Amino acid sequence: MARDIKKLLSDLTLEEKASLLGGKDFWHTKAVERLGIPAIMVSDGPHGLRKQDQKGDHLGVNESIEAVCFPAGCATAASFDRDLERELGETIGNECQAEDVAVVLGPAVNIKRSPLCGRNFEYFSEDPVVAGKMSAAYIRGVQSKNVGTSIKHFALNNQETRRMSVSAEASERTIREIYFPAFETAVKEAQPWSVMCSYNKINGTYSSDNEWLLTQVLRDDWGFEGFVVTDWGAVDDRVQGVRAGLDLEMPGDTKANDAKIVEAVKEGRLSEEAVDACAGRILEKIFSYLDKRDETAVFDREADHKKAIDLAGRCAVLLQNDGTLPMKSDVKVAYIGEFAETPRYQGGGSSHIHSHKVESALESAKKKGRSVTYTKGFGIADTAVDEAAIAEAVAAAKTADVAVIFAGLPDSIESEGYDRDDMKLPACQDALIAAVCAAQPRTVVVLHNGSPVECPWADQAAAVLEMYLGGEGVGEATDRILYGEVNPSGHLAETFPMKLSDNPSYLNFPGTLRSVDYQEGVFVGYRYYEKKELPVRWAFGHGLSYTTFSMNNLRLSTEEMDDDTTLTVTVDVTNTGKMAGAEVVQLYVADKDGTPQRPLKELKDFAKVDLALGETKTVTMQLTARDLSYFEEDLGDWFAPSGTYELQVGDASDHILLKKEISFTTEKVVPLHVAGDTITEELLANPKTAPVIQELIKKGMAAMGGDAAEGSAAKEAISDKMTKAMMLYMPLKSLPSFGTMTDEELAGLIAKLNG
Ligand code: BGC
């Protein structure tokens, strides 16, 4: 039964409406029983249900119900598979219905600015297109079960250090191009029921007070229809928050702030309409949930555990392989490293799941009767190099046909609440891997980590398999991949740099006591490494398979685009190898006319294709003018200059297989605001002002001695090149100083150019 929200709002007292804008406790909204408005429950995710009972806390201290832990965002993003993400969402949505949870607090989509961010394991990517498309798919999945999502943390929450107070300082262009699009795509494509605002400030203003963020951008520009909730405890000024469009404060009890809202309305500092707008948006979702409640839903933990195994297998990334993988079932294998026995499969903090069942790779191997020995080699919590343990591992590796080392980061290094200090594996693991590789050329390294690690031993390893934090099914999934029952098909949604200091945020992470400067601008991840020509360990988009693929026949629906064109790009992908597999087709765009300050190329779309042996499928993707554009601050809009753009298709950012150029024309014009400090270079670049300026330049060159005789002393001192440069970078205000015009003539010139 649909509710008349307007009627409900008119029946509620001001005090009751204010009370709806804050939680009752950690996980519930407030009820207004007199009018039949119940409380609803929200719970963390995002990669499983973390439903806590009454004594809630958001840091995982109190126990939550037993649930199923699926692969974390770092892993599911690597699948590049929207269907997988949707499937995960549907499963969690169903679990929420079974447990009467109305909104799951996720997905978490912040961009991985630095590999050190403690929460990278939950986040998707260094690339905004991957983060946006994958989160939209997850949201569609959850919400198809009539359960809400709360996409988080909006915005620029890219570190844990001082996350509750730090001011992220970035240009509007950087924010719009890198840090917003994941949220923008999710809102435009999937309308999450809720958006969670971040703790931090953006350019000096707390997200929870920020009207530009929560209303102008989120609602007016993107069309968001749901409610905004604070991150837990992120309120700064509750009354300003209501003005800004911050609907719900969590956690409860929020009586003091509810009273401030009432008082502000009574004193005329806050309009009652603003309170109504917030309450209305919350009520809409409360009743959306209740009106289509599915009382028949069942949380089948066994079935969902199987799904967790399946998903983990589809996310894993084979980083390198000399043919050692997959292993035949009769080879003698030495498993080394405590993670073989106790896999690390999830991160710490609010997303921590009380897992139903965890099976290690060693248990799977035993169950299947594999010929596997086990040597601990290092303990999960160890850091110091243990020569005796290494010697034992080396001996085991030597007597086997293949050594498989299960390496990774311990819980204590990667968690919500704090960042990593470095990008290394614990020293005992690096030393062990190097020693085993030296003794056994067929050494495979399996990684359990939520974010890149330095791999100084990579060139000595026969194969490296990134399992990420793969959820409770990661042990069995690893077994299936090692032995070829599953063909790996993940690709990296983030770059593995050679070393931490190569990362573009290195000099500005995590900032000073009060702020962090995003000085690298739009050059995040591969956008930076490519432009700097820095070698990386494994590039963004990279991932191998046990089979081979080819990509052919790149076709474009047109080679001439304008502001209104939707370009269709098609490409044929064939499985040319020896087993079924799945390939990730990646479409990048490069501006060929050298607009300053643009990455060499940027990912704009991708597709995952399952292919049987010998099968060919045609993949279709679409591009619009927005995909060619950068955010032009002078225009306050997306802008692609007229010119040539190259479309590049490949299976990794460093492996482009097909290219085609298109020409683009735009009607958009970047407005020119001519003033005294406008330089001639800018005016020359504009067809409207160029002729006027060329004349002036001629005069200026003469005045500056540009017409001095060849070989004269004047010519030797001031070359033509220098005169030209002086004129090119000359602000208009300086022209009178060189005698080319009077102050009055200058004022007239500026007026004419602006006209
Ligand atoms: C986290 C959120 C989480 C909330 C509730 C906060 O500390 O940043 O991601 O949803 O707690 O647990």
mmCIF file with all atom_site columns, N, CA and C in Angstrom, residues 9-58:
data_model
loop_
_atom_site.group_PDB
_atom_site.id
_atom_site.type_symbol
_atom_site.label_atom_id
_atom_site.label_alt_id
_atom_site.label_comp_id
_atom_site.label_asym_id
_atom_site.label_entity_id
_atom_site.label_seq_id
_atom_site.pdbx_PDB_ins_code
_atom_site.Cartn_x
_atom_site.Cartn_y
_atom_site.Cartn_z
_atom_site.occupancy
_atom_site.B_iso_or_equiv
_atom_site.pdbx_formal_charge
_atom_site.auth_seq_id
_atom_site.auth_comp_id
_atom_site.auth_asym_id
_atom_site.auth_atom_id
_atom_site.pdbx_PDB_model_num
ATOM 1   N N  . LEU A 1 9  ? 3.335  13.964 6.574  1.00 0.00 ? 9  LEU A N  1
ATOM 2   C CA . LEU A 1 9  ? 4.142  15.100 7.036  1.00 0.00 ? 9  LEU A CA 1
ATOM 3   C C  . LEU A 1 9  ? 3.262  16.164 7.684  1.00 0.00 ? 9  LEU A C  1
ATOM 4   N N  . SER A 1 10 ? 2.066  16.329 7.126  1.00 0.00 ? 10 SER A N  1
ATOM 5   C CA . SER A 1 10 ? 1.211  17.372 7.719  1.00 0.00 ? 10 SER A CA 1
ATOM 6   C C  . SER A 1 10 ? 0.615  16.904 9.052  1.00 0.00 ? 10 SER A C  1
ATOM 7   N N  . ASP A 1 11 ? 0.552  15.585 9.257  1.00 0.00 ? 11 ASP A N  1
ATOM 8   C CA . ASP A 1 11 ? 0.044  15.070 10.540 1.00 0.00 ? 11 ASP A CA 1
ATOM 9   C C  . ASP A 1 11 ? 1.113  15.054 11.636 1.00 0.00 ? 11 ASP A C  1
ATOM 10  N N  . LEU A 1 12 ? 2.375  15.085 11.232 1.00 0.00 ? 12 LEU A N  1
ATOM 11  C CA . LEU A 1 12 ? 3.464  15.000 12.218 1.00 0.00 ? 12 LEU A CA 1
ATOM 12  C C  . LEU A 1 12 ? 3.717  16.370 12.855 1.00 0.00 ? 12 LEU A C  1
ATOM 13  N N  . THR A 1 13 ? 4.034  16.378 14.124 1.00 0.00 ? 13 THR A N  1
ATOM 14  C CA . THR A 1 13 ? 4.428  17.648 14.759 1.00 0.00 ? 13 THR A CA 1
ATOM 15  C C  . THR A 1 13 ? 5.868  17.947 14.342 1.00 0.00 ? 13 THR A C  1
ATOM 16  N N  . LEU A 1 14 ? 6.280  19.192 14.556 1.00 0.00 ? 14 LEU A N  1
ATOM 17  C CA . LEU A 1 14 ? 7.656  19.566 14.239 1.00 0.00 ? 14 LEU A CA 1
ATOM 18  C C  . LEU A 1 14 ? 8.631  18.669 15.015 1.00 0.00 ? 14 LEU A C  1
ATOM 19  N N  . GLU A 1 15 ? 8.310  18.418 16.289 1.00 0.00 ? 15 GLU A N  1
ATOM 20  C CA . GLU A 1 15 ? 9.192  17.600 17.128 1.00 0.00 ? 15 GLU A CA 1
ATOM 21  C C  . GLU A 1 15 ? 9.300  16.173 16.564 1.00 0.00 ? 15 GLU A C  1
ATOM 22  N N  . GLU A 1 16 ? 8.171  15.649 16.117 1.00 0.00 ? 16 GLU A N  1
ATOM 23  C CA . GLU A 1 16 ? 8.200  14.281 15.569 1.00 0.00 ? 16 GLU A CA 1
ATOM 24  C C  . GLU A 1 16 ? 9.020  14.234 14.272 1.00 0.00 ? 16 GLU A C  1
ATOM 25  N N  . LYS A 1 17 ? 8.846  15.265 13.450 1.00 0.00 ? 17 LYS A N  1
ATOM 26  C CA . LYS A 1 17 ? 9.613  15.284 12.191 1.00 0.00 ? 17 LYS A CA 1
ATOM 27  C C  . LYS A 1 17 ? 11.113 15.363 12.495 1.00 0.00 ? 17 LYS A C  1
ATOM 28  N N  . ALA A 1 18 ? 11.468 16.237 13.445 1.00 0.00 ? 18 ALA A N  1
ATOM 29  C CA . ALA A 1 18 ? 12.899 16.358 13.800 1.00 0.00 ? 18 ALA A CA 1
ATOM 30  C C  . ALA A 1 18 ? 13.414 15.022 14.330 1.00 0.00 ? 18 ALA A C  1
ATOM 31  N N  . SER A 1 19 ? 12.558 14.307 15.071 1.00 0.00 ? 19 SER A N  1
ATOM 32  C CA . SER A 1 19 ? 13.019 13.037 15.649 1.00 0.00 ? 19 SER A CA 1
ATOM 33  C C  . SER A 1 19 ? 13.306 12.002 14.560 1.00 0.00 ? 19 SER A C  1
ATOM 34  N N  . LEU A 1 20 ? 12.589 12.126 13.448 1.00 0.00 ? 20 LEU A N  1
ATOM 35  C CA . LEU A 1 20 ? 12.832 11.163 12.354 1.00 0.00 ? 20 LEU A CA 1
ATOM 36  C C  . LEU A 1 20 ? 14.181 11.391 11.678 1.00 0.00 ? 20 LEU A C  1
ATOM 37  N N  . LEU A 1 21 ? 14.774 12.553 11.922 1.00 0.00 ? 21 LEU A N  1
ATOM 38  C CA . LEU A 1 21 ? 16.039 12.868 11.252 1.00 0.00 ? 21 LEU A CA 1
ATOM 39  C C  . LEU A 1 21 ? 17.265 12.333 12.001 1.00 0.00 ? 21 LEU A C  1
ATOM 40  N N  . GLY A 1 22 ? 17.032 11.512 13.024 1.00 0.00 ? 22 GLY A N  1
ATOM 41  C CA . GLY A 1 22 ? 18.164 10.933 13.750 1.00 0.00 ? 22 GLY A CA 1
ATOM 42  C C  . GLY A 1 22 ? 17.821 9.523  14.189 1.00 0.00 ? 22 GLY A C  1
ATOM 43  N N  . GLY A 1 23 ? 18.856 8.714  14.364 1.00 0.00 ? 23 GLY A N  1
ATOM 44  C CA . GLY A 1 23 ? 18.639 7.320  14.740 1.00 0.00 ? 23 GLY A CA 1
ATOM 45  C C  . GLY A 1 23 ? 18.183 7.158  16.187 1.00 0.00 ? 23 GLY A C  1
ATOM 46  N N  . LYS A 1 24 ? 17.599 5.977  16.463 1.00 0.00 ? 24 LYS A N  1
ATOM 47  C CA . LYS A 1 24 ? 17.190 5.656  17.835 1.00 0.00 ? 24 LYS A CA 1
ATOM 48  C C  . LYS A 1 24 ? 18.375 5.036  18.581 1.00 0.00 ? 24 LYS A C  1
ATOM 49  N N  . ASP A 1 25 ? 19.106 4.183  17.864 1.00 0.00 ? 25 ASP A N  1
ATOM 50  C CA . ASP A 1 25 ? 20.279 3.534  18.459 1.00 0.00 ? 25 ASP A CA 1
ATOM 51  C C  . ASP A 1 25 ? 21.293 3.320  17.345 1.00 0.00 ? 25 ASP A C  1
ATOM 52  N N  . PHE A 1 26 ? 22.161 2.367  17.514 1.00 0.00 ? 26 PHE A N  1
ATOM 53  C CA . PHE A 1 26 ? 23.207 2.187  16.513 1.00 0.00 ? 26 PHE A CA 1
ATOM 54  C C  . PHE A 1 26 ? 22.697 1.852  15.117 1.00 0.00 ? 26 PHE A C  1
ATOM 55  N N  . TRP A 1 27 ? 21.627 1.072  15.075 1.00 0.00 ? 27 TRP A N  1
ATOM 56  C CA . TRP A 1 27 ? 21.226 0.515  13.776 1.00 0.00 ? 27 TRP A CA 1
ATOM 57  C C  . TRP A 1 27 ? 19.785 0.801  13.383 1.00 0.00 ? 27 TRP A C  1
ATOM 58  N N  . HIS A 1 28 ? 19.028 1.535  14.222 1.00 0.00 ? 28 HIS A N  1
ATOM 59  C CA . HIS A 1 28 ? 17.615 1.746  13.898 1.00 0.00 ? 28 HIS A CA 1
ATOM 60  C C  . HIS A 1 28 ? 17.271 3.220  13.768 1.00 0.00 ? 28 HIS A C  1
ATOM 61  N N  . THR A 1 29 ? 16.293 3.477  12.889 1.00 0.00 ? 29 THR A N  1
ATOM 62  C CA . THR A 1 29 ? 15.714 4.822  12.841 1.00 0.00 ? 29 THR A CA 1
ATOM 63  C C  . THR A 1 29 ? 14.664 4.906  13.959 1.00 0.00 ? 29 THR A C  1
ATOM 64  N N  . LYS A 1 30 ? 14.118 6.109  14.174 1.00 0.00 ? 30 LYS A N  1
ATOM 65  C CA . LYS A 1 30 ? 13.087 6.227  15.220 1.00 0.00 ? 30 LYS A CA 1
ATOM 66  C C  . LYS A 1 30 ? 11.698 5.967  14.638 1.00 0.00 ? 30 LYS A C  1
ATOM 67  N N  . ALA A 1 31 ? 10.845 5.461  15.484 1.00 0.00 ? 31 ALA A N  1
ATOM 68  C CA . ALA A 1 31 ? 9.452  5.220  15.077 1.00 0.00 ? 31 ALA A CA 1
ATOM 69  C C  . ALA A 1 31 ? 8.579  6.379  15.561 1.00 0.00 ? 31 ALA A C  1
ATOM 70  N N  . VAL A 1 32 ? 7.428  6.564  14.906 1.00 0.00 ? 32 VAL A N  1
ATOM 71  C CA . VAL A 1 32 ? 6.392  7.445  15.479 1.00 0.00 ? 32 VAL A CA 1
ATOM 72  C C  . VAL A 1 32 ? 5.139  6.578  15.534 1.00 0.00 ? 32 VAL A C  1
ATOM 73  N N  . GLU A 1 33 ? 4.970  5.923  16.675 1.00 0.00 ? 33 GLU A N  1
ATOM 74  C CA . GLU A 1 33 ? 3.937  4.886  16.749 1.00 0.00 ? 33 GLU A CA 1
ATOM 75  C C  . GLU A 1 33 ? 2.543  5.429  16.520 1.00 0.00 ? 33 GLU A C  1
ATOM 76  N N  . ARG A 1 34 ? 2.304  6.653  17.037 1.00 0.00 ? 34 ARG A N  1
ATOM 77  C CA . ARG A 1 34 ? 0.989  7.280  16.924 1.00 0.00 ? 34 ARG A CA 1
ATOM 78  C C  . ARG A 1 34 ? 0.497  7.302  15.468 1.00 0.00 ? 34 ARG A C  1
ATOM 79  N N  . LEU A 1 35 ? 1.431  7.409  14.522 1.00 0.00 ? 35 LEU A N  1
ATOM 80  C CA . LEU A 1 35 ? 1.029  7.494  13.113 1.00 0.00 ? 35 LEU A CA 1
ATOM 81  C C  . LEU A 1 35 ? 1.425  6.249  12.315 1.00 0.00 ? 35 LEU A C  1
ATOM 82  N N  . GLY A 1 36 ? 1.762  5.202  13.028 1.00 0.00 ? 36 GLY A N  1
ATOM 83  C CA . GLY A 1 36 ? 2.085  3.936  12.354 1.00 0.00 ? 36 GLY A CA 1
ATOM 84  C C  . GLY A 1 36 ? 3.396  3.982  11.575 1.00 0.00 ? 36 GLY A C  1
ATOM 85  N N  . ILE A 1 37 ? 4.314  4.848  12.008 1.00 0.00 ? 37 ILE A N  1
ATOM 86  C CA . ILE A 1 37 ? 5.631  4.883  11.333 1.00 0.00 ? 37 ILE A CA 1
ATOM 87  C C  . ILE A 1 37 ? 6.596  4.026  12.156 1.00 0.00 ? 37 ILE A C  1
ATOM 88  N N  . PRO A 1 38 ? 7.015  2.892  11.604 1.00 0.00 ? 38 PRO A N  1
ATOM 89  C CA . PRO A 1 38 ? 7.900  2.016  12.372 1.00 0.00 ? 38 PRO A CA 1
ATOM 90  C C  . PRO A 1 38 ? 9.370  2.414  12.209 1.00 0.00 ? 38 PRO A C  1
ATOM 91  N N  . ALA A 1 39 ? 10.216 1.849  13.046 1.00 0.00 ? 39 ALA A N  1
ATOM 92  C CA . ALA A 1 39 ? 11.660 2.002  12.876 1.00 0.00 ? 39 ALA A CA 1
ATOM 93  C C  . ALA A 1 39 ? 12.110 0.966  11.853 1.00 0.00 ? 39 ALA A C  1
ATOM 94  N N  . ILE A 1 40 ? 13.146 1.296  11.093 1.00 0.00 ? 40 ILE A N  1
ATOM 95  C CA . ILE A 1 40 ? 13.760 0.274  10.230 1.00 0.00 ? 40 ILE A CA 1
ATOM 96  C C  . ILE A 1 40 ? 15.204 0.062  10.681 1.00 0.00 ? 40 ILE A C  1
ATOM 97  N N  . MET A 1 41 ? 15.734 -1.093 10.278 1.00 0.00 ? 41 MET A N  1
ATOM 98  C CA . MET A 1 41 ? 17.104 -1.412 10.663 1.00 0.00 ? 41 MET A CA 1
ATOM 99  C C  . MET A 1 41 ? 18.047 -1.274 9.465  1.00 0.00 ? 41 MET A C  1
ATOM 100 N N  . VAL A 1 42 ? 19.220 -0.729 9.707  1.00 0.00 ? 42 VAL A N  1
ATOM 101 C CA . VAL A 1 42 ? 20.271 -0.701 8.686  1.00 0.00 ? 42 VAL A CA 1
ATOM 102 C C  . VAL A 1 42 ? 21.441 -1.523 9.235  1.00 0.00 ? 42 VAL A C  1
ATOM 103 N N  . SER A 1 43 ? 22.256 -2.077 8.329  1.00 0.00 ? 43 SER A N  1
ATOM 104 C CA . SER A 1 43 ? 23.391 -2.904 8.787  1.00 0.00 ? 43 SER A CA 1
ATOM 105 C C  . SER A 1 43 ? 24.547 -2.778 7.820  1.00 0.00 ? 43 SER A C  1
ATOM 106 N N  . ASP A 1 44 ? 25.767 -2.944 8.317  1.00 0.00 ? 44 ASP A N  1
ATOM 107 C CA . ASP A 1 44 ? 26.906 -3.046 7.416  1.00 0.00 ? 44 ASP A CA 1
ATOM 108 C C  . ASP A 1 44 ? 26.777 -4.346 6.687  1.00 0.00 ? 44 ASP A C  1
ATOM 109 N N  . GLY A 1 45 ? 27.292 -4.330 5.629  1.00 0.00 ? 45 GLY A N  1
ATOM 110 C CA . GLY A 1 45 ? 28.045 -4.846 4.591  1.00 0.00 ? 45 GLY A CA 1
ATOM 111 C C  . GLY A 1 45 ? 29.429 -4.196 4.468  1.00 0.00 ? 45 GLY A C  1
ATOM 112 N N  . PRO A 1 46 ? 29.853 -4.113 3.180  1.00 0.00 ? 46 PRO A N  1
ATOM 113 C CA . PRO A 1 46 ? 29.044 -4.442 1.980  1.00 0.00 ? 46 PRO A CA 1
ATOM 114 C C  . PRO A 1 46 ? 29.186 -5.892 1.463  1.00 0.00 ? 46 PRO A C  1
ATOM 115 N N  . HIS A 1 47 ? 30.225 -6.645 1.867  1.00 0.00 ? 47 HIS A N  1
ATOM 116 C CA . HIS A 1 47 ? 30.417 -7.958 1.216  1.00 0.00 ? 47 HIS A CA 1
ATOM 117 C C  . HIS A 1 47 ? 29.888 -9.091 2.097  1.00 0.00 ? 47 HIS A C  1
ATOM 118 N N  . GLY A 1 48 ? 28.746 -8.858 2.688  1.00 0.00 ? 48 GLY A N  1
ATOM 119 C CA . GLY A 1 48 ? 28.135 -9.841 3.576  1.00 0.00 ? 48 GLY A CA 1
ATOM 120 C C  . GLY A 1 48 ? 27.302 -9.056 4.554  1.00 0.00 ? 48 GLY A C  1
ATOM 121 N N  . LEU A 1 49 ? 26.507 -9.754 5.320  1.00 0.00 ? 49 LEU A N  1
ATOM 122 C CA . LEU A 1 49 ? 25.603 -9.064 6.238  1.00 0.00 ? 49 LEU A CA 1
ATOM 123 C C  . LEU A 1 49 ? 26.228 -9.031 7.627  1.00 0.00 ? 49 LEU A C  1
ATOM 124 N N  . ARG A 1 50 ? 26.303 -7.822 8.163  1.00 0.00 ? 50 ARG A N  1
ATOM 125 C CA . ARG A 1 50 ? 26.866 -7.706 9.518  1.00 0.00 ? 50 ARG A CA 1
ATOM 126 C C  . ARG A 1 50 ? 25.772 -7.139 10.420 1.00 0.00 ? 50 ARG A C  1
ATOM 127 N N  . LYS A 1 51 ? 24.827 -8.012 10.728 1.00 0.00 ? 51 LYS A N  1
ATOM 128 C CA . LYS A 1 51 ? 23.688 -7.564 11.533 1.00 0.00 ? 51 LYS A CA 1
ATOM 129 C C  . LYS A 1 51 ? 24.035 -7.760 13.001 1.00 0.00 ? 51 LYS A C  1
ATOM 130 N N  . GLN A 1 52 ? 24.117 -6.652 13.696 1.00 0.00 ? 52 GLN A N  1
ATOM 131 C CA . GLN A 1 52 ? 24.386 -6.755 15.127 1.00 0.00 ? 52 GLN A CA 1
ATOM 132 C C  . GLN A 1 52 ? 23.069 -6.671 15.870 1.00 0.00 ? 52 GLN A C  1
ATOM 133 N N  . ASP A 1 53 ? 23.012 -7.330 16.992 1.00 0.00 ? 53 ASP A N  1
ATOM 134 C CA . ASP A 1 53 ? 21.791 -7.204 17.768 1.00 0.00 ? 53 ASP A CA 1
ATOM 135 C C  . ASP A 1 53 ? 21.865 -5.953 18.608 1.00 0.00 ? 53 ASP A C  1
ATOM 136 N N  . GLN A 1 54 ? 21.101 -5.898 19.664 1.00 0.00 ? 54 GLN A N  1
ATOM 137 C CA . GLN A 1 54 ? 20.874 -4.604 20.303 1.00 0.00 ? 54 GLN A CA 1
ATOM 138 C C  . GLN A 1 54 ? 22.129 -3.830 20.688 1.00 0.00 ? 54 GLN A C  1
ATOM 139 N N  . LYS A 1 55 ? 23.158 -4.551 21.198 1.00 0.00 ? 55 LYS A N  1
ATOM 140 C CA . LYS A 1 55 ? 24.327 -3.800 21.649 1.00 0.00 ? 55 LYS A CA 1
ATOM 141 C C  . LYS A 1 55 ? 25.265 -3.530 20.478 1.00 0.00 ? 55 LYS A C  1
ATOM 142 N N  . GLY A 1 56 ? 24.871 -2.599 19.625 1.00 0.00 ? 56 GLY A N  1
ATOM 143 C CA . GLY A 1 56 ? 25.660 -2.377 18.428 1.00 0.00 ? 56 GLY A CA 1
ATOM 144 C C  . GLY A 1 56 ? 26.905 -1.552 18.668 1.00 0.00 ? 56 GLY A C  1
ATOM 145 N N  . ASP A 1 57 ? 27.890 -1.758 17.833 1.00 0.00 ? 57 ASP A N  1
ATOM 146 C CA . ASP A 1 57 ? 29.035 -0.858 17.752 1.00 0.00 ? 57 ASP A CA 1
ATOM 147 C C  . ASP A 1 57 ? 29.535 -0.980 16.337 1.00 0.00 ? 57 ASP A C  1
ATOM 148 N N  . HIS A 1 58 ? 30.094 0.096  15.808 1.00 0.00 ? 58 HIS A N  1
ATOM 149 C CA . HIS A 1 58 ? 30.446 0.043  14.397 1.00 0.00 ? 58 HIS A CA 1
ATOM 150 C C  . HIS A 1 58 ? 31.857 -0.442 14.146 1.00 0.00 ? 58 HIS A C  1
#
